Amino acid sequence: MSETVKHAETTPEVQQPWRELGLKEDEYARIREILGRRPTSAELAMYSVMWSEHCSYKSSKLHLAQFGQKAPKTDALLVGIGENAGVVDIGQGWAVTFKVESHNHPSYVEPYQGAATGVGGIVRDIMSMGARPVAVMDPLRFGPADAEDTRRVLPGVVAGIGGYGNCLGLPNIGGEVVFDPSYAGNPLVNALCVGVVRHEDIKLAFASGRGNLIVLFGAATGGDGIGGVSVLASETFDDAHPTKRPAVQVGDPFMEKVLIECCLEVFAADLVVGIQDLGGAGLSCATSELASAGDGGMTVWLDRVPLRDSSLAPEEILMSESQERMCAVVEPAKLDAFLDICAKWDVLATVIGEVDDSGRLTVQWHGDTIVDVPPRSVAHDGPVYERPFARPSWQDALQADDPSSLPRPTSGDELRATLLQMVAAPNLASKSWVTDQYDRYVLGNTVLAQPEDAGVIRVDDETHLGVALATDGNGRFAKLDPYAGAQLALSEAYRNVAVSGARPLAVTDCLNFGSPEDPDVMWQFAEATRGLADACLELGVPVTGGNVSFYNQTGDAAINPTPVVGVLGVVADVRRRVPIGFGAADEVVLLLGEARDELGGSEWAHHVHGHLGGLPPRVDLAAEKALGALMAAAADDGLVTAAHDVSDGGLAQTLVEMVLRRGVGASVTVDDVAGDAFVALFAESVARAVVAVPADRVADLEASASSYGVPVTRLGNTGGETLVVQGVLTVAVDELRAAHEGTFPALFG
Amino acid sequence: MARVVVDVMLKPEILDPQGKAVAQALPRLGYDGIAAVRQGKRFELDVVGEITEERLAQIRGAAETLLSNPVIEDFTVRVEDAI
């Protein structure tokens, strides 16, 4: 028997467990003020979960507003921040929706299921926009590669992503795998999904039209992740309180697959008014958000929700995060057709509520009213915090500790040894141990996938229109300077997309940080969001949506601030995409852009010296834009046969990857690149790419580069079975391959 | 030699997609009257020598660390007749 509103009205003195549910005293007081009485237990459950950091963005909201205020003018954005995912016009009547989200804490508790349900959740976000999901990507971050906990978490996470995504039949076209001690005990498992939709088919999450019905469809509701959202995302793990761990959510990708097909058929038949996926906070979130975004109120008969576990209390049903569920708003006249399609796909569908004009969200339980609230107060008018932030006292010392005092290799032998050490470093080594567990080509539209710079998917079979996607983030850069670090993440993702031959259009971001209650962390967050918003404005790519993950810390030690940025670009003709690998001998190898002695936060300093200090590479968005424009033109004109950006590990890593991709060697000189061979090979200056150009097109490329103001340095030629840096080092392709590809199998079996 | 059996089942509150798939297939094949199916794993360990409390404790340790995933699964350990 659940507590009724009537009972709450007559018993104002009852003590309620608001603190245990993660609410602050003033928040509880506000709930009482909103309702004019104490909340019922079901109302308390709803408010606590919807006002948690994870659902309400209460600490980040003020800062995230910049993404709207500073948004660049663009006609491409069809749906912006605030919906389940942003939607971008890519031309020819096609639109693309994409978003990245975190599933960090669940993946630490139970790596396989945590990562799997992370994929499932982001896929449903994309479905709820009316789109067909076409690809996923997973940016992952772990503690040191040889740490025991990484050995537990990484294989489970990778298997979970592969298991869910492969069963679902979605190609996994990219992402990242990064190791850093700061992620020990706090792995970052971010998941991105991209979907394709015709303009006229875009769906939004709102419940309007009095008398319309709320249909819950998909899996039955169980005790999955009860309180997971509020408890997990609001407080750090502490071994002393294992009871706070909720029931792990288990995904069922085959259920999700039929749900996708069922949704698309329902959309095609125009049977829904609004639609919402069920993710964090389950029905509490879906019903209050639908009602709040609509034009009236809603009544939900909670006892009609089909249950997997009949002992669940109504509070638990409201909070359950059972996977593979969706909520639709359906006109009564269309209900039978809707239910027929669900039956055809073997999808359970139940009318659980009705839209009305009461302005209230009421929830009934066997005839009693157990929730009666203004929906906006739950979904959209949650608390907003102006958290104090201050530049950390250690920031100056960190920036002063620059890597200039680190011993550098100088002789040819030393540089050769350093190069082989670097290409085998866990952060730079081949990730095929991971990506080979993912299906990269299912659906048959994958044009490029890992280890290419960007994933490229064909959207239209006739016109060859496609999209390119890349995600990047560098926690070390962001730790040294969060403002610049966030810009550098964008800069790199933008470059990866541009180098593949795409025109960058829009951004999604997953902001992974420590506790917002720590002023140091909050400063990092404020700086990173400001930096990202400024850079998006300058590069002309709006943020369309994303997610914030706070409380990634163990005790007082927060992770490196890690804004992960995904950039989406449009490829006019996917047949003109540019791969990273040298494809033929006797082509000319050119470096675009300028190198400087920039090694602060570099992979070299990290891997060889375990050093983090100084300043990250200088941000140069104008140069990035020029390089992007040049690469787009070069792809259109078919000037380049291969192109690869220069980033982590510097020019050396870029050349090695271009050589190894198809086993075509190269002979280059770096005498004209920078002061000395070491800086030339390992500095991580931005806005650079290496390209291969047929000998008879070099003049054309140089002319084009000059018109865009991009400096060009001739490095040498492709060919042979070695990588030669003239006067410095020679390494056989086989030796490079053994070093580059041996690391992951040695670590993870 | 004696045999020790370790049965591993998903915790009752955890979704079991395989069991669910079996439950849905049964009526399609004409096997009616089955309300729910949960699927688990059975390990048979043939133990050298006598089964002592100490040995069983060891096996419980193995069940907790290797045979099951205690985050989402429960297990039981029992001794079967000698083989």
Coordinates of C-alpha atoms in Angstrom, one line a residue, chain A residues 190-440:
Chain A
N190 CA 31.2 7.5 -23.0
A191 CA 28.9 6.3 -25.8
L192 CA 27.9 8.2 -29.0
C193 CA 25.2 7.3 -31.4
V194 CA 24.3 8.8 -34.8
G195 CA 21.0 8.4 -36.6
V196 CA 19.6 9.5 -39.9
V197 CA 16.1 10.9 -40.5
R198 CA 14.2 12.7 -43.3
H199 CA 13.4 16.3 -42.3
E200 CA 9.7 15.7 -42.2
D201 CA 10.0 12.7 -39.9
I202 CA 11.7 14.4 -36.9
K203 CA 9.9 13.7 -33.6
L204 CA 9.9 15.6 -30.4
A205 CA 9.2 14.7 -26.8
F206 CA 6.0 16.4 -25.7
A207 CA 2.6 15.4 -24.6
S208 CA -0.2 17.5 -26.0
G209 CA -3.8 17.2 -27.0
R210 CA -6.3 16.5 -24.3
G211 CA -7.5 12.9 -24.3
N212 CA -4.4 11.6 -26.0
L213 CA -3.0 8.4 -24.5
I214 CA 0.3 7.6 -22.9
V215 CA 1.6 4.3 -24.1
L216 CA 4.5 2.5 -22.5
F217 CA 6.1 0.0 -24.8
G218 CA 9.1 -2.3 -24.8
A219 CA 10.4 -4.4 -22.0
A220 CA 8.5 -5.0 -18.7
T221 CA 9.6 -3.0 -15.6
G222 CA 11.9 -4.6 -13.0
G223 CA 14.0 -3.5 -10.2
D224 CA 16.9 -2.4 -12.4
G225 CA 19.0 0.5 -11.2
I226 CA 16.5 1.8 -8.7
G227 CA 17.9 5.0 -7.4
G228 CA 20.8 4.5 -9.7
V229 CA 20.5 7.9 -11.2
S230 CA 20.3 9.9 -8.0
V231 CA 22.5 7.8 -5.8
L232 CA 25.2 6.8 -8.2
A233 CA 25.6 10.1 -9.9
S234 CA 25.3 12.2 -6.8
E235 CA 27.8 10.6 -4.5
T236 CA 31.2 9.1 -4.8
F237 CA 31.7 5.4 -4.3
D238 CA 32.7 4.6 -0.8
D239 CA 33.4 1.1 0.2
A240 CA 31.9 1.7 3.5
H241 CA 28.4 1.9 2.0
P242 CA 28.0 -1.0 -0.4
T243 CA 24.3 -1.0 0.2
K244 CA 23.9 2.1 -1.9
R245 CA 24.7 0.1 -5.0
P246 CA 21.5 -0.5 -6.9
A247 CA 20.5 -3.5 -8.8
V248 CA 22.6 -3.6 -12.0
Q249 CA 20.7 -2.9 -15.2
V250 CA 21.0 -5.6 -17.7
G251 CA 20.5 -4.9 -21.3
D252 CA 18.7 -7.0 -23.9
P253 CA 19.9 -5.9 -27.3
F254 CA 17.5 -8.2 -29.2
M255 CA 14.6 -6.4 -27.4
E256 CA 16.2 -3.1 -28.4
K257 CA 16.5 -4.2 -32.0
V258 CA 12.7 -5.0 -32.3
L259 CA 12.0 -1.8 -30.5
I260 CA 13.9 0.2 -33.2
E261 CA 12.0 -1.5 -36.0
C262 CA 8.7 -1.1 -34.2
C263 CA 9.4 2.6 -33.6
L264 CA 10.4 3.3 -37.2
E265 CA 7.2 1.5 -38.4
V266 CA 5.1 3.5 -36.0
F267 CA 6.8 6.7 -37.1
A268 CA 6.3 5.9 -40.8
A269 CA 2.6 5.3 -40.2
D270 CA 2.4 8.7 -38.4
L271 CA 0.9 7.2 -35.3
V272 CA 2.5 9.2 -32.5
V273 CA 2.2 12.8 -31.4
G274 CA 5.3 12.8 -29.2
I275 CA 7.8 10.2 -28.0
Q276 CA 10.3 9.8 -25.2
D277 CA 12.8 7.2 -24.3
L278 CA 13.2 5.8 -20.8
G279 CA 16.7 6.2 -19.5
G280 CA 17.9 7.6 -16.2
A281 CA 15.1 8.1 -13.8
G282 CA 12.8 5.9 -15.8
L283 CA 9.1 6.7 -15.8
S284 CA 9.6 9.7 -13.4
C285 CA 11.6 11.4 -16.1
A286 CA 9.6 10.3 -19.1
T287 CA 6.2 11.3 -17.7
S288 CA 7.3 14.6 -16.1
E289 CA 9.3 15.6 -19.2
L290 CA 6.5 14.8 -21.6
A291 CA 3.9 16.6 -19.5
S292 CA 6.2 19.5 -18.8
A293 CA 7.0 20.0 -22.5
G294 CA 3.4 19.6 -23.5
D295 CA 0.5 21.9 -23.0
G296 CA -1.5 20.5 -20.1
G297 CA -1.3 17.8 -17.6
M298 CA -1.2 14.1 -17.4
T299 CA -2.7 11.3 -15.4
V300 CA -0.8 8.0 -15.1
W301 CA -2.3 4.8 -13.9
L302 CA 0.8 3.3 -12.5
D303 CA -0.7 -0.1 -11.6
R304 CA -1.1 -0.7 -15.3
V305 CA 2.7 -0.8 -15.9
P306 CA 3.6 -4.4 -16.8
L307 CA 6.1 -5.7 -14.2
R308 CA 8.8 -8.3 -14.3
D309 CA 8.8 -8.4 -10.5
S310 CA 5.3 -8.1 -9.0
S311 CA 6.7 -7.1 -5.6
L312 CA 7.8 -3.7 -6.7
A313 CA 6.4 -0.7 -4.8
P314 CA 5.1 2.2 -6.8
E315 CA 8.0 4.4 -5.8
E316 CA 10.3 1.7 -7.3
I317 CA 8.3 1.5 -10.5
L318 CA 8.6 5.3 -10.9
M319 CA 12.4 5.1 -10.4
S320 CA 13.2 1.9 -12.2
E321 CA 15.7 2.1 -14.9
S322 CA 14.8 -1.1 -16.7
Q323 CA 16.2 -0.9 -20.2
E324 CA 14.6 -1.1 -23.6
R325 CA 11.4 0.9 -22.8
M326 CA 9.8 3.9 -24.7
C327 CA 6.9 6.1 -24.0
A328 CA 4.6 7.4 -26.8
V329 CA 1.8 9.9 -26.9
V330 CA -0.9 8.5 -29.2
E331 CA -4.3 9.8 -30.4
P332 CA -7.1 7.5 -29.3
A333 CA -8.2 7.0 -32.9
K334 CA -4.7 5.7 -33.8
L335 CA -4.3 3.5 -30.7
D336 CA -5.4 0.2 -32.4
A337 CA -3.1 0.7 -35.3
F338 CA -0.3 1.5 -32.9
L339 CA -0.9 -1.6 -30.8
D340 CA -1.2 -3.7 -33.9
I341 CA 2.3 -2.7 -35.0
C342 CA 3.7 -3.4 -31.5
A343 CA 2.0 -6.8 -31.5
K344 CA 3.5 -7.6 -34.9
W345 CA 7.0 -6.9 -33.4
D346 CA 6.2 -8.8 -30.2
V347 CA 6.6 -5.6 -28.3
L348 CA 4.6 -5.3 -25.1
A349 CA 2.5 -2.1 -25.2
T350 CA 0.3 -0.7 -22.5
V351 CA -1.8 2.4 -22.2
I352 CA -0.7 3.8 -18.8
G353 CA -2.0 7.3 -18.9
E354 CA -3.8 10.2 -20.6
V355 CA -3.1 13.8 -21.4
D356 CA -5.5 16.2 -19.8
D357 CA -5.7 19.9 -19.2
S358 CA -5.3 19.9 -15.4
G359 CA -1.8 21.4 -15.5
R360 CA -0.9 18.7 -13.0
L361 CA 0.9 15.4 -13.3
T362 CA -1.1 12.9 -11.2
V363 CA -0.2 9.3 -10.6
Q364 CA -2.8 6.8 -9.6
W365 CA -2.2 3.6 -7.8
H366 CA -5.2 1.2 -7.6
G367 CA -7.6 4.2 -7.4
D368 CA -5.6 6.3 -5.0
T369 CA -3.7 9.5 -6.0
I370 CA -0.1 9.0 -4.9
V371 CA 1.4 11.9 -6.9
D372 CA -0.1 15.3 -7.7
V373 CA 2.5 17.8 -8.8
P374 CA 3.1 20.6 -11.3
P375 CA 5.2 18.7 -14.0
R376 CA 7.5 21.6 -14.7
S377 CA 8.6 21.7 -11.1
V378 CA 9.8 18.2 -11.4
A379 CA 11.3 18.2 -14.9
H380 CA 12.4 21.7 -15.8
D381 CA 12.4 24.0 -12.7
G382 CA 14.7 22.0 -10.6
P383 CA 17.3 23.7 -8.4
V384 CA 20.1 25.7 -10.0
Y385 CA 23.3 26.1 -8.1
E386 CA 25.9 28.8 -8.5
R387 CA 28.7 26.7 -7.2
P388 CA 31.7 28.6 -6.0
F389 CA 34.8 28.1 -8.1
A390 CA 38.4 29.3 -7.8
R391 CA 41.6 28.8 -9.7
P392 CA 43.3 26.0 -7.8
S393 CA 46.3 27.0 -5.7
W394 CA 48.4 24.4 -7.4
Q395 CA 47.6 25.6 -11.0
D396 CA 50.5 28.0 -11.3
A397 CA 53.1 25.5 -10.0
L398 CA 51.8 22.9 -12.5
Q399 CA 52.1 25.3 -15.4
A400 CA 55.6 26.5 -14.2
D401 CA 56.8 22.9 -14.2
D402 CA 57.3 22.8 -18.0
P403 CA 59.0 19.9 -19.7
S404 CA 62.0 21.8 -21.0
S405 CA 64.2 20.3 -18.3
L406 CA 63.3 16.7 -19.3
P407 CA 66.2 15.0 -21.0
R408 CA 65.6 14.7 -24.7
P409 CA 66.9 12.1 -27.1
T410 CA 69.4 13.7 -29.6
S411 CA 71.4 11.1 -31.4
G412 CA 69.9 9.0 -34.2
D413 CA 70.0 5.9 -32.0
E414 CA 68.2 7.6 -29.2
L415 CA 65.5 9.0 -31.4
R416 CA 65.0 5.6 -33.0
A417 CA 64.6 4.0 -29.6
T418 CA 62.2 6.7 -28.5
L419 CA 60.1 6.3 -31.6
L420 CA 59.8 2.5 -31.0
Q421 CA 59.0 3.1 -27.4
M422 CA 56.4 5.7 -28.3
V423 CA 54.5 3.7 -31.0
A424 CA 54.2 0.9 -28.4
A425 CA 52.9 3.1 -25.6
P426 CA 49.4 2.0 -24.6
N427 CA 47.9 5.4 -25.6
L428 CA 49.5 5.3 -29.1
A429 CA 49.6 1.6 -29.8
S430 CA 47.3 -0.1 -32.2
K431 CA 43.7 -0.4 -30.7
S432 CA 42.7 -3.2 -33.0
W433 CA 42.5 -5.6 -30.0
V434 CA 39.6 -3.4 -29.0
T435 CA 38.0 -2.5 -32.3
D436 CA 38.3 -6.0 -33.7
Q437 CA 35.7 -7.0 -31.1
Y438 CA 33.3 -4.5 -32.6
D439 CA 31.5 -5.0 -35.9
R440 CA 32.6 -2.0 -37.9

